[in-house]
mmCIF file of C-alpha atoms in Angstrom:
data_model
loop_
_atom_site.group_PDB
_atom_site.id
_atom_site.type_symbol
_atom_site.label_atom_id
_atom_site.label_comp_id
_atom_site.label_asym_id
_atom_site.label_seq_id
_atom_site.Cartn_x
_atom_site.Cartn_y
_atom_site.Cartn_z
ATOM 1 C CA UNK A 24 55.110 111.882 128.125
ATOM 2 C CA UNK A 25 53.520 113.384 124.816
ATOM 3 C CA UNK A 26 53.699 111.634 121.891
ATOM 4 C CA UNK A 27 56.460 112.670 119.182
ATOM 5 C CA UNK A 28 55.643 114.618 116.608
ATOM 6 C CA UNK A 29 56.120 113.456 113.063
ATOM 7 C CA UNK A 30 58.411 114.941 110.790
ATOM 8 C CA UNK A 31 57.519 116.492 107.728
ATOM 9 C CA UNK A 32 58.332 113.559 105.562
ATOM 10 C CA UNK A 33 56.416 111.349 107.386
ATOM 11 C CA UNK A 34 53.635 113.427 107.536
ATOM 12 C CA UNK A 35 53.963 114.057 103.504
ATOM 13 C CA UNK A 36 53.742 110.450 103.487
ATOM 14 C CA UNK A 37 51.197 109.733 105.479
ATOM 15 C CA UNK A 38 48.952 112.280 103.695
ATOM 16 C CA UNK A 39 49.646 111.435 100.220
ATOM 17 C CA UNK A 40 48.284 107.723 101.185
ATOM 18 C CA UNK A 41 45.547 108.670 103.394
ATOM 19 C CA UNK A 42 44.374 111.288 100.247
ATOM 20 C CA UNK A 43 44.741 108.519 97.706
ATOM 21 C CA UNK A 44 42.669 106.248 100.074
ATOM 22 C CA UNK A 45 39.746 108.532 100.097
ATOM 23 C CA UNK A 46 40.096 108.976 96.690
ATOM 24 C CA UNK A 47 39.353 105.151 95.701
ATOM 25 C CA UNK A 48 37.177 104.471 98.017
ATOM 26 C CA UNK A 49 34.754 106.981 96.126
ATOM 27 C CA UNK A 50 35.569 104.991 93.066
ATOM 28 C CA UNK A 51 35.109 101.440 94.297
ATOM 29 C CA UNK A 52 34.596 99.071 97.331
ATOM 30 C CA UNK A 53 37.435 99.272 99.921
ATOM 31 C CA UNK A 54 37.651 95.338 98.950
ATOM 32 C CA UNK A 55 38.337 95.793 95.508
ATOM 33 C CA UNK A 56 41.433 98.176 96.501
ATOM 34 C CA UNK A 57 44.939 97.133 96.888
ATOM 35 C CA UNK A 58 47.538 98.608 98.228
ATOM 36 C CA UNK A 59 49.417 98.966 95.053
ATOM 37 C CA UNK A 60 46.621 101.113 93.781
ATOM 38 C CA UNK A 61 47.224 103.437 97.241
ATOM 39 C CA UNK A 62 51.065 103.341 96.443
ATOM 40 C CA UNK A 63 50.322 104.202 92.650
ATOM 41 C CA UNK A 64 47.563 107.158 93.191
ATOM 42 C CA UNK A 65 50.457 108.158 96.120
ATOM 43 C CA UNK A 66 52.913 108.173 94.190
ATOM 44 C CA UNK A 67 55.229 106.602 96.983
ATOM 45 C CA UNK A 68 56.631 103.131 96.419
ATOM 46 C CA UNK A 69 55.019 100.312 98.484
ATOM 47 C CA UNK A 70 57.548 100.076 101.280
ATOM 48 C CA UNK A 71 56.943 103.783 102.649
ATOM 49 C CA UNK A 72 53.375 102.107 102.386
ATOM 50 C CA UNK A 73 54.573 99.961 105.339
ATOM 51 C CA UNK A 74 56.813 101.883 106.838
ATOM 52 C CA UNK A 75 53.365 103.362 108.149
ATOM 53 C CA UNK A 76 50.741 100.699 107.769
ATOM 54 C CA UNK A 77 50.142 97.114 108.098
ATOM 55 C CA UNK A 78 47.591 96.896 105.177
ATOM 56 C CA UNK A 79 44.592 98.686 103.690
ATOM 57 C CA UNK A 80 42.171 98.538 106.148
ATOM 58 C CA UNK A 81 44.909 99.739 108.621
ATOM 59 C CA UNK A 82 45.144 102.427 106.385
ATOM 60 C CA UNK A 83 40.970 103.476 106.217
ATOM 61 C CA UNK A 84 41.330 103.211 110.143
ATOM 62 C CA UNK A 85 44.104 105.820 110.119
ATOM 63 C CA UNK A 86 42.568 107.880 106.878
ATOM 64 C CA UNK A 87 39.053 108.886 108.107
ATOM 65 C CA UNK A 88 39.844 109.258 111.922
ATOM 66 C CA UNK A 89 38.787 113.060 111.433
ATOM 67 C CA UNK A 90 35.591 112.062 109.569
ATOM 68 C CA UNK A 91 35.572 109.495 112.295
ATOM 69 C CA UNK A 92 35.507 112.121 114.982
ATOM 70 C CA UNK A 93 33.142 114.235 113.670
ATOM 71 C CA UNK A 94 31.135 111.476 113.956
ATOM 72 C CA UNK A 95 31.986 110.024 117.768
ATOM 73 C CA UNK A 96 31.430 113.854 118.848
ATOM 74 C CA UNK A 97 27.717 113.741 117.396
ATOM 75 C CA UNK A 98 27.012 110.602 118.482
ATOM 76 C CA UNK A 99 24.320 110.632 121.494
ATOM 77 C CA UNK A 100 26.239 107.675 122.824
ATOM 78 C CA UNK A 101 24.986 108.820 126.111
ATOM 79 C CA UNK A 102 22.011 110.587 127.322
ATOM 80 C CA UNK A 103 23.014 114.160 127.658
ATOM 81 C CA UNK A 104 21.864 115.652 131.007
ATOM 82 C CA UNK A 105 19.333 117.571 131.362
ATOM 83 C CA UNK A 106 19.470 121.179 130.557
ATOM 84 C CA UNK A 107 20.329 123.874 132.997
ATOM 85 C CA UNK A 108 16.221 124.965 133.593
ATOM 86 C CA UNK A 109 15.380 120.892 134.067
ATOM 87 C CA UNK A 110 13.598 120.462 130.924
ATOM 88 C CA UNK A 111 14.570 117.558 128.433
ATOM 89 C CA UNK A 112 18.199 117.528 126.241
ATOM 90 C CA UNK A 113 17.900 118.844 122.354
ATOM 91 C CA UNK A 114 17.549 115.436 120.421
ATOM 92 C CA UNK A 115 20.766 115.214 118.964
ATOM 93 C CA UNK A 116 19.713 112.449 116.515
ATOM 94 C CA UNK A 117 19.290 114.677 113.061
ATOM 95 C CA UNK A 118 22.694 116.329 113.492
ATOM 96 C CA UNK A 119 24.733 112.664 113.627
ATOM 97 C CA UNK A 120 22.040 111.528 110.580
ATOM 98 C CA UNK A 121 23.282 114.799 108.887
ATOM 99 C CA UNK A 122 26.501 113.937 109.200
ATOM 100 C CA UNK A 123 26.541 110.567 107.790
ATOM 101 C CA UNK A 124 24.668 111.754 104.820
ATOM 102 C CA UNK A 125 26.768 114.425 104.096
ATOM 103 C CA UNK A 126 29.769 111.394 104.153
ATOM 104 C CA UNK A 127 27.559 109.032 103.010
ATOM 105 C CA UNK A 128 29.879 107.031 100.111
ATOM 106 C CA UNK A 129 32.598 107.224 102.667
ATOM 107 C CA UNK A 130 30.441 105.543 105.314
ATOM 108 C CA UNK A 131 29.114 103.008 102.793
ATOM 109 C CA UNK A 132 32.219 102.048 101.709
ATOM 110 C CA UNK A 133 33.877 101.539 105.089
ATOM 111 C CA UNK A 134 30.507 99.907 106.737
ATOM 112 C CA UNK A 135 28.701 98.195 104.519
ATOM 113 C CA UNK A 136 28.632 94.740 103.039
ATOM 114 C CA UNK A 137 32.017 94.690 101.103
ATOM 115 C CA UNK A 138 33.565 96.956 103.946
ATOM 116 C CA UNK A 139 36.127 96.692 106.650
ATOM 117 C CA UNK A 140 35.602 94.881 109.793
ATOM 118 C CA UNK A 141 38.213 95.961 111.950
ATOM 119 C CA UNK A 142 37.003 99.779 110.331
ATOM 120 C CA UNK A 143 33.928 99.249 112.290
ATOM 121 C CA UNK A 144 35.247 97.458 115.377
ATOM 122 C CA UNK A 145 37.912 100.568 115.767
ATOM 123 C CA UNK A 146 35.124 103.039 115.147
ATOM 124 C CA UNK A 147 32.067 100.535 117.713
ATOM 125 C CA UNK A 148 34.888 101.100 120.170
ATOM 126 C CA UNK A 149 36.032 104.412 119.904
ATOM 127 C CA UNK A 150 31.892 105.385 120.411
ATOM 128 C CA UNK A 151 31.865 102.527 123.443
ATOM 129 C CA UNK A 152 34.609 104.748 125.173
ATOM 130 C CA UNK A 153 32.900 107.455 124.379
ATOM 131 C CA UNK A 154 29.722 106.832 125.859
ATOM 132 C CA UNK A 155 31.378 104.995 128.861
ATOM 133 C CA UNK A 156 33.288 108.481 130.061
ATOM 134 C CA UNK A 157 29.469 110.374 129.438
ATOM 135 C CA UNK A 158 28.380 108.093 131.630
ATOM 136 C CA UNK A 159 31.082 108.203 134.133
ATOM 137 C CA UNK A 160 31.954 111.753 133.990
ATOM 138 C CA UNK A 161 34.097 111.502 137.324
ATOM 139 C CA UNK A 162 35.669 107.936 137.442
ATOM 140 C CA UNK A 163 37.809 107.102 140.503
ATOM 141 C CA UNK A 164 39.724 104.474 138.478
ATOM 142 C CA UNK A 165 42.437 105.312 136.216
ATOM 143 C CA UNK A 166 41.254 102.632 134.332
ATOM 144 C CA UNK A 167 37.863 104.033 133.916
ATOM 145 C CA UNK A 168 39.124 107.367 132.949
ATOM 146 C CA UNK A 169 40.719 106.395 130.509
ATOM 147 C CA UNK A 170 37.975 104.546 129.019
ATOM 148 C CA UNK A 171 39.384 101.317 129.370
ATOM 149 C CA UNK A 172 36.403 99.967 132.169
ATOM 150 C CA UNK A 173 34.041 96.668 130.827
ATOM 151 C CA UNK A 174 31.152 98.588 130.503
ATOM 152 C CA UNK A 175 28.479 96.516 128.522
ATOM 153 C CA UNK A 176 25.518 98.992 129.148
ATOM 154 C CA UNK A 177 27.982 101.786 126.970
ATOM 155 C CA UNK A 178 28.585 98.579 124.367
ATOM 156 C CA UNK A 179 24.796 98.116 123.962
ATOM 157 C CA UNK A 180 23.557 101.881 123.299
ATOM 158 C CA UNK A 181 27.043 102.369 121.073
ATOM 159 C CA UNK A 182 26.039 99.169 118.926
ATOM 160 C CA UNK A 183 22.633 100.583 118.788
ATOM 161 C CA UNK A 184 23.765 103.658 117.749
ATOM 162 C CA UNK A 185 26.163 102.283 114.790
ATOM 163 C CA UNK A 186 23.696 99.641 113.949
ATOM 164 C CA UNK A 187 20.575 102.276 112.906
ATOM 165 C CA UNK A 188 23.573 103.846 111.333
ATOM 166 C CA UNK A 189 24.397 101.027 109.044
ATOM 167 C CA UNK A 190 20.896 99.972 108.304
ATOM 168 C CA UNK A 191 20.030 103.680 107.109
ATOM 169 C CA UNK A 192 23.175 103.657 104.876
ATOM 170 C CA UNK A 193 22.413 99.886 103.555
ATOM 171 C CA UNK A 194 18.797 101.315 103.054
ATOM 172 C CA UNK A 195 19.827 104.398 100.801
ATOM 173 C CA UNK A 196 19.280 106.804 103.427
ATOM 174 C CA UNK A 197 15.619 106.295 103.202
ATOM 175 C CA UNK A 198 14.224 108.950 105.529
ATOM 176 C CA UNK A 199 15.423 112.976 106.123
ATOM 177 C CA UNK A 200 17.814 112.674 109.387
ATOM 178 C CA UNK A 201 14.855 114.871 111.008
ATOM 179 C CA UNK A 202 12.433 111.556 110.719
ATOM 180 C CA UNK A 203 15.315 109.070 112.035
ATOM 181 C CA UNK A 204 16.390 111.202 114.758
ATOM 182 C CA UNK A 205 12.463 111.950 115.843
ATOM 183 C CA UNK A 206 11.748 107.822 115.443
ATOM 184 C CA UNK A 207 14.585 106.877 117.339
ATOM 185 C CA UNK A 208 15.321 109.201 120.230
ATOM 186 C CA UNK A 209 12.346 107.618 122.232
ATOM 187 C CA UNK A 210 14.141 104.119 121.965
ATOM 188 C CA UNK A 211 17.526 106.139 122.995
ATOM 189 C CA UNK A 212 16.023 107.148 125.694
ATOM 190 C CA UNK A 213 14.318 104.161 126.793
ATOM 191 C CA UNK A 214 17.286 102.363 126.617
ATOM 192 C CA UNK A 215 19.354 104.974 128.695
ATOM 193 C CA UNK A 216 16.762 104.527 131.498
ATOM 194 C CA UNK A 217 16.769 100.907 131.622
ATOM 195 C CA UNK A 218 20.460 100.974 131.689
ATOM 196 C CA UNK A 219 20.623 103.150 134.648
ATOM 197 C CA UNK A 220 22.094 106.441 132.737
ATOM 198 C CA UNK A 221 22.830 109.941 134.801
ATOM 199 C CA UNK A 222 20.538 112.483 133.159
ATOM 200 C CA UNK A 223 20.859 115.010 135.706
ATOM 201 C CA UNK A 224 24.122 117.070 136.161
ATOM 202 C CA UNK A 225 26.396 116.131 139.121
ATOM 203 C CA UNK A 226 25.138 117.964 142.158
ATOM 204 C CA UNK A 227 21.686 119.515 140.630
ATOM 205 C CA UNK A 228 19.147 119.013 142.943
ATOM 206 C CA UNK A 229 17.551 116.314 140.744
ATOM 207 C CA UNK A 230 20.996 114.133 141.340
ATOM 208 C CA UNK A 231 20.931 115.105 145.061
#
């Protein structure tokens, strides 16, 4: 059954307080923002605040999922296979180093020291899912197709993943995202191989 969709006070709502979010966070740490500040840069009172969310960092969750996105989708949280001819995949690396950059007081805010936990276990297991169903293209298990399989091989290259992420931001972005993504693809792919990742589409003649 699809999901209702909201109505156009809601989503007014639900905008207004995401916007004002993103606002403050470029002002200040997440930690130093209340939800009265939200409700105030909103201009909604505080119970339409929780008529919607449980508390701020329910709120950064819900207010960067497109940023989040962006970032899941350029995330090489699996090996991609390899390319139609057999030679290797196009490092992907620079483009999700890009990306954070070009967010980078967003991403700062939300992962660094004076950040949000639960921001960064919703977004360690969105990319966990996400490399699980790369890796499992085909599962036979409802379970596993919908992402929901223990997979701690997916959990190790998604932490690794985040982790360089959150170093690089804590480190200024020291480095161009073309010198991460060339310094760490080699690990990537070390670390696919030891954890047993398809890099050859199903039925090439590589796969067998």
């Amino acid at each position: 059954m699809s999901a209702r969709p909201m109505d156009p006070r809601t989503r007014r709502s639900r905008s207004a307080l995401e916007s004002a979010l993103r606002e403050l966070i470029a002002e200040r740490d997440l930690s130093q923002i209340s939800v009265s500040d939200i409700t105030k840069r909103a201009g909604v009172n505080r119970s339409t605040f929780y008529e919607h969310y449980t508390d701020v960092h329910d709120l950064a969750a819900a207010s960067c999922t497109t940023v989040f996105d962006e970032l899941v989708a350029a995330s090489p949280a699996a090996v991609p296979p390899v390319t139609p001819d057999g030679g290797p995949p196009d490092n992907p690396l620079p483009d999700l180093f890009a990306h954070v950059a070009e967010h980078a007081p967003l991403y700062r805010a939300l992962l660094g020291d004076d950040g949000s936990a639960r921001v960064i276990n919703h977004l360690l297991q969105r990319m966990t899912v996400t490399a699980h169903i790369r890796r499992s293209p085909a599962p036979e298990d409802p379970a596993d197709a919908a992402g929901t399989s223990h997979d701690p091989a997916a959990a190790f290259v998604a932490g690794a993943v985040l982790g360089s992420v959150v170093d690089w931001l804590r480190h200024g972005c020291s480095g161009t995202p073309q010198e991460m993504g060339a310094a760490l693809w080699p690990l990537l792919i070390g670390i696919a191989a030891a954890a047993g990742w398809e890099t050859e589409r199903p039925g090439s003649p590589a796969a067998g």
